[in-house]
GROMACS .gro file of C-alpha atoms in nm:
model
  246
    1UNK     CA    1  -0.479   0.064   1.585
    2UNK     CA    2  -0.103   0.104   1.639
    3UNK     CA    3   0.160   0.180   1.377
    4UNK     CA    4   0.283  -0.178   1.415
    5UNK     CA    5  -0.026  -0.296   1.225
    6UNK     CA    6   0.004  -0.054   0.939
    7UNK     CA    7   0.183   0.007   0.611
    8UNK     CA    8   0.264   0.310   0.397
    9UNK     CA    9   0.366   0.344   0.035
   10UNK     CA   10   0.604   0.575  -0.151
   11UNK     CA   11   0.588   0.591  -0.530
   12UNK     CA   12   0.909   0.759  -0.646
   13UNK     CA   13   0.971   0.907  -0.987
   14UNK     CA   14   0.968   1.231  -1.183
   15UNK     CA   15   0.810   1.041  -1.470
   16UNK     CA   16   0.499   0.978  -1.260
   17UNK     CA   17   0.461   1.338  -1.148
   18UNK     CA   18   0.508   1.465  -1.503
   19UNK     CA   19   0.258   1.213  -1.646
   20UNK     CA   20   0.522   1.062  -1.875
   21UNK     CA   21   0.433   0.730  -1.712
   22UNK     CA   22   0.087   0.629  -1.596
   23UNK     CA   23   0.116   0.520  -1.233
   24UNK     CA   24   0.004   0.161  -1.169
   25UNK     CA   25   0.207   0.038  -0.875
   26UNK     CA   26   0.030   0.245  -0.609
   27UNK     CA   27  -0.310   0.111  -0.709
   28UNK     CA   28  -0.177  -0.245  -0.701
   29UNK     CA   29  -0.021  -0.190  -0.358
   30UNK     CA   30  -0.354  -0.068  -0.221
   31UNK     CA   31  -0.534  -0.370  -0.363
   32UNK     CA   32  -0.286  -0.630  -0.244
   33UNK     CA   33  -0.244  -0.487   0.107
   34UNK     CA   34  -0.620  -0.478   0.147
   35UNK     CA   35  -0.646  -0.840   0.040
   36UNK     CA   36  -0.399  -0.925   0.315
   37UNK     CA   37  -0.582  -0.715   0.572
   38UNK     CA   38  -0.290  -0.476   0.619
   39UNK     CA   39  -0.414  -0.119   0.678
   40UNK     CA   40  -0.254   0.142   0.453
   41UNK     CA   41  -0.201   0.478   0.624
   42UNK     CA   42  -0.108   0.668   0.312
   43UNK     CA   43   0.041   0.663  -0.035
   44UNK     CA   44   0.273   0.943  -0.146
   45UNK     CA   45   0.414   1.023  -0.489
   46UNK     CA   46   0.749   1.201  -0.467
   47UNK     CA   47   1.015   1.312  -0.716
   48UNK     CA   48   1.359   1.161  -0.766
   49UNK     CA   49   1.509   1.394  -0.505
   50UNK     CA   50   1.688   1.273  -0.195
   51UNK     CA   51   1.546   1.540   0.036
   52UNK     CA   52   1.189   1.481  -0.083
   53UNK     CA   53   1.221   1.105  -0.038
   54UNK     CA   54   1.373   1.141   0.309
   55UNK     CA   55   1.095   1.378   0.418
   56UNK     CA   56   0.820   1.149   0.287
   57UNK     CA   57   0.987   0.841   0.435
   58UNK     CA   58   1.021   0.989   0.784
   59UNK     CA   59   0.657   1.098   0.783
   60UNK     CA   60   0.547   0.752   0.671
   61UNK     CA   61   0.767   0.589   0.934
   62UNK     CA   62   0.592   0.780   1.212
   63UNK     CA   63   0.258   0.638   1.099
   64UNK     CA   64   0.342   0.285   0.990
   65UNK     CA   65   0.576  -0.005   1.054
   66UNK     CA   66   0.592  -0.138   0.699
   67UNK     CA   67   0.712   0.089   0.419
   68UNK     CA   68   0.688  -0.009   0.052
   69UNK     CA   69   0.872   0.199  -0.206
   70UNK     CA   70   0.837   0.183  -0.583
   71UNK     CA   71   1.102   0.310  -0.821
   72UNK     CA   72   1.443   0.469  -0.812
   73UNK     CA   73   1.659   0.160  -0.752
   74UNK     CA   74   1.827   0.133  -1.094
   75UNK     CA   75   2.177   0.229  -1.214
   76UNK     CA   76   2.117   0.580  -1.352
   77UNK     CA   77   2.170   0.925  -1.206
   78UNK     CA   78   1.806   0.968  -1.105
   79UNK     CA   79   1.790   0.641  -0.912
   80UNK     CA   80   1.841   0.779  -0.561
   81UNK     CA   81   1.595   0.575  -0.353
   82UNK     CA   82   1.855   0.352  -0.189
   83UNK     CA   83   2.068   0.649  -0.088
   84UNK     CA   84   1.767   0.842   0.042
   85UNK     CA   85   1.625   0.552   0.243
   86UNK     CA   86   1.968   0.478   0.391
   87UNK     CA   87   1.999   0.844   0.492
   88UNK     CA   88   1.653   0.844   0.648
   89UNK     CA   89   1.738   0.527   0.842
   90UNK     CA   90   2.077   0.669   0.945
   91UNK     CA   91   2.266   0.384   0.777
   92UNK     CA   92   2.552   0.378   0.529
   93UNK     CA   93   2.508   0.248   0.177
   94UNK     CA   94   2.692  -0.080   0.120
   95UNK     CA   95   2.728  -0.332  -0.161
   96UNK     CA   96   2.559  -0.667  -0.099
   97UNK     CA   97   2.805  -0.950  -0.181
   98UNK     CA   98   2.533  -1.168  -0.335
   99UNK     CA   99   2.438  -0.895  -0.578
  100UNK     CA  100   2.801  -0.819  -0.662
  101UNK     CA  101   2.855  -1.189  -0.737
  102UNK     CA  102   2.544  -1.196  -0.955
  103UNK     CA  103   2.664  -0.894  -1.152
  104UNK     CA  104   3.009  -1.048  -1.191
  105UNK     CA  105   2.853  -1.361  -1.341
  106UNK     CA  106   2.640  -1.148  -1.571
  107UNK     CA  107   2.951  -0.977  -1.709
  108UNK     CA  108   3.124  -1.314  -1.763
  109UNK     CA  109   3.439  -1.225  -1.578
  110UNK     CA  110   3.479  -0.882  -1.740
  111UNK     CA  111   3.513  -0.585  -1.506
  112UNK     CA  112   3.172  -0.473  -1.382
  113UNK     CA  113   3.116  -0.105  -1.466
  114UNK     CA  114   3.075   0.126  -1.169
  115UNK     CA  115   2.730   0.221  -1.295
  116UNK     CA  116   2.617  -0.143  -1.295
  117UNK     CA  117   2.754  -0.190  -0.944
  118UNK     CA  118   2.495   0.060  -0.824
  119UNK     CA  119   2.250  -0.227  -0.862
  120UNK     CA  120   2.430  -0.401  -0.574
  121UNK     CA  121   2.387  -0.109  -0.333
  122UNK     CA  122   2.158  -0.120  -0.032
  123UNK     CA  123   2.126   0.032   0.315
  124UNK     CA  124   2.347  -0.151   0.562
  125UNK     CA  125   2.163  -0.443   0.722
  126UNK     CA  126   1.953  -0.516   0.415
  127UNK     CA  127   1.854  -0.864   0.303
  128UNK     CA  128   1.734  -1.020  -0.019
  129UNK     CA  129   1.402  -1.199  -0.056
  130UNK     CA  130   1.395  -1.475  -0.315
  131UNK     CA  131   1.097  -1.646  -0.469
  132UNK     CA  132   1.016  -1.885  -0.752
  133UNK     CA  133   0.845  -1.614  -0.956
  134UNK     CA  134   1.141  -1.373  -0.928
  135UNK     CA  135   1.424  -1.321  -1.173
  136UNK     CA  136   1.565  -1.057  -0.939
  137UNK     CA  137   1.531  -1.079  -0.557
  138UNK     CA  138   1.342  -0.815  -0.363
  139UNK     CA  139   1.540  -0.582  -0.140
  140UNK     CA  140   1.435  -0.536   0.223
  141UNK     CA  141   1.584  -0.346   0.515
  142UNK     CA  142   1.410  -0.423   0.844
  143UNK     CA  143   1.043  -0.361   0.755
  144UNK     CA  144   1.119  -0.143   0.452
  145UNK     CA  145   1.077  -0.299   0.107
  146UNK     CA  146   1.251  -0.125  -0.182
  147UNK     CA  147   1.079  -0.244  -0.497
  148UNK     CA  148   1.138  -0.154  -0.862
  149UNK     CA  149   0.926   0.090  -1.056
  150UNK     CA  150   0.875  -0.132  -1.361
  151UNK     CA  151   0.516  -0.257  -1.305
  152UNK     CA  152   0.583  -0.621  -1.400
  153UNK     CA  153   0.883  -0.642  -1.166
  154UNK     CA  154   0.703  -0.450  -0.891
  155UNK     CA  155   0.408  -0.687  -0.898
  156UNK     CA  156   0.622  -1.002  -0.887
  157UNK     CA  157   0.836  -0.873  -0.601
  158UNK     CA  158   0.538  -0.738  -0.408
  159UNK     CA  159   0.357  -1.071  -0.424
  160UNK     CA  160   0.671  -1.250  -0.305
  161UNK     CA  161   0.717  -1.009  -0.015
  162UNK     CA  162   0.353  -1.039   0.089
  163UNK     CA  163   0.380  -1.418   0.089
  164UNK     CA  164   0.570  -1.368   0.414
  165UNK     CA  165   0.285  -1.177   0.578
  166UNK     CA  166   0.005  -1.342   0.770
  167UNK     CA  167  -0.329  -1.293   0.597
  168UNK     CA  168  -0.585  -1.098   0.799
  169UNK     CA  169  -0.869  -1.045   0.552
  170UNK     CA  170  -1.110  -0.764   0.621
  171UNK     CA  171  -1.480  -0.855   0.637
  172UNK     CA  172  -1.699  -0.611   0.445
  173UNK     CA  173  -2.075  -0.582   0.415
  174UNK     CA  174  -2.282  -0.322   0.235
  175UNK     CA  175  -2.617  -0.156   0.298
  176UNK     CA  176  -2.780   0.009  -0.005
  177UNK     CA  177  -3.008   0.305   0.064
  178UNK     CA  178  -3.264   0.513  -0.119
  179UNK     CA  179  -3.183   0.835   0.060
  180UNK     CA  180  -2.955   1.139   0.049
  181UNK     CA  181  -2.646   1.130   0.267
  182UNK     CA  182  -2.763   1.415   0.486
  183UNK     CA  183  -3.076   1.215   0.571
  184UNK     CA  184  -2.881   0.918   0.708
  185UNK     CA  185  -2.579   1.106   0.844
  186UNK     CA  186  -2.710   1.130   1.206
  187UNK     CA  187  -2.746   0.751   1.231
  188UNK     CA  188  -2.406   0.690   1.074
  189UNK     CA  189  -2.239   0.952   1.293
  190UNK     CA  190  -2.381   0.802   1.613
  191UNK     CA  191  -2.281   0.449   1.516
  192UNK     CA  192  -1.929   0.551   1.420
  193UNK     CA  193  -1.886   0.742   1.746
  194UNK     CA  194  -2.018   0.454   1.955
  195UNK     CA  195  -1.805   0.183   1.789
  196UNK     CA  196  -1.502   0.359   1.634
  197UNK     CA  197  -1.308   0.036   1.576
  198UNK     CA  198  -1.562  -0.071   1.313
  199UNK     CA  199  -1.512   0.131   0.996
  200UNK     CA  200  -1.822   0.278   0.834
  201UNK     CA  201  -1.807   0.432   0.488
  202UNK     CA  202  -2.072   0.626   0.299
  203UNK     CA  203  -2.060   0.656  -0.080
  204UNK     CA  204  -2.329   0.836  -0.280
  205UNK     CA  205  -2.389   0.775  -0.648
  206UNK     CA  206  -2.556   0.995  -0.906
  207UNK     CA  207  -2.596   0.721  -1.162
  208UNK     CA  208  -2.972   0.664  -1.212
  209UNK     CA  209  -2.898   0.308  -1.327
  210UNK     CA  210  -2.727   0.212  -1.001
  211UNK     CA  211  -3.050   0.126  -0.824
  212UNK     CA  212  -2.956   0.308  -0.504
  213UNK     CA  213  -2.849   0.652  -0.390
  214UNK     CA  214  -2.607   0.575  -0.105
  215UNK     CA  215  -2.394   0.269  -0.039
  216UNK     CA  216  -2.286   0.227   0.322
  217UNK     CA  217  -2.000  -0.014   0.390
  218UNK     CA  218  -1.912  -0.173   0.723
  219UNK     CA  219  -1.565  -0.323   0.776
  220UNK     CA  220  -1.376  -0.504   1.049
  221UNK     CA  221  -1.150  -0.807   1.085
  222UNK     CA  222  -1.418  -0.992   1.285
  223UNK     CA  223  -1.739  -1.091   1.108
  224UNK     CA  224  -1.940  -1.078   1.431
  225UNK     CA  225  -1.852  -0.710   1.475
  226UNK     CA  226  -1.953  -0.635   1.118
  227UNK     CA  227  -2.282  -0.823   1.148
  228UNK     CA  228  -2.366  -0.646   1.472
  229UNK     CA  229  -2.305  -0.304   1.317
  230UNK     CA  230  -2.510  -0.387   1.008
  231UNK     CA  231  -2.798  -0.497   1.232
  232UNK     CA  232  -2.771  -0.173   1.425
  233UNK     CA  233  -2.780   0.040   1.110
  234UNK     CA  234  -3.076  -0.145   0.963
  235UNK     CA  235  -3.258  -0.110   1.294
  236UNK     CA  236  -3.191   0.261   1.336
  237UNK     CA  237  -3.226   0.377   0.976
  238UNK     CA  238  -3.579   0.446   0.847
  239UNK     CA  239  -3.710   0.119   0.708
  240UNK     CA  240  -3.827   0.288   0.390
  241UNK     CA  241  -3.473   0.383   0.284
  242UNK     CA  242  -3.307   0.041   0.322
  243UNK     CA  243  -3.313  -0.126  -0.019
  244UNK     CA  244  -3.096  -0.430   0.045
  245UNK     CA  245  -2.806  -0.565   0.251
  246UNK     CA  246  -2.518  -0.762   0.110
   0.00000   0.00000   0.00000
C-alpha cells in the first residue's frame, strides 16, 4: 500500500506528556480513520517544541499523505504548531484574511491584540474548512489538517474534515480458538506470507471468562478476500481448536 493511501497523526502538547491532561484525541483519530477505511501509519505524541514537531512531521510525511495534528494552534507562547508545520513544509506563516476579519468582528471594531491575531496565522497556501457543526473552521494546508487540542473542538473539526473523504470501510472477521498462540503460529505465518495484502492479527486472552484463548482477525477492503482467508485458516487449523467464526 502506498503512502498516498495512508494517514499519520501528531498529538502535540507538553500537558499530554506530563499527564496533566489525559489524551483523548489520538484514540478518537484512530477510531474515526478506521471507520473510514483510512490506514493509520503511526501516532506520535510530541512536546510543544518547534524542532520536535518538525522532526515528527517530516517522518510522518515520508510514510503518509494525510497528516492530522492535534493541539498547539492557540494564541499563547506554547502554541507553536503552525510555525513548526510551516517550517517543515518550507512555507512562510501568513495571516488568513477571513480569520482576521472574524477576529475584527469579535473585537467590535477595537484594535485586535497581537496575541489574538496569532489565531489568524497559517502556513501559506492554507484553506479553511467550514461545516454546520463548527463554530470555528478547520485549518488545512494541502493534505495536512491542523486541529485544536480541546477534545470537543477536535472531534467536531475532525468529523467535518472526514466528511470530505470517501468511505472505504474495512471488512473484518474473527476466528476464535482454543489453543495457545505458538500452536497456531505456523498456520498463521504461512497464510500471512502467502497473502500479505490481507491483514491477519492474533490476540491471546488470559481471561477465563472469555470463552476462547486466541482471537484471530482477518481484515481487507474486499469481503471476498476476507472470506477466502477465513476459509483457508479454518481448513488448515486443527479442527479441534476452532471454536467459532464471526
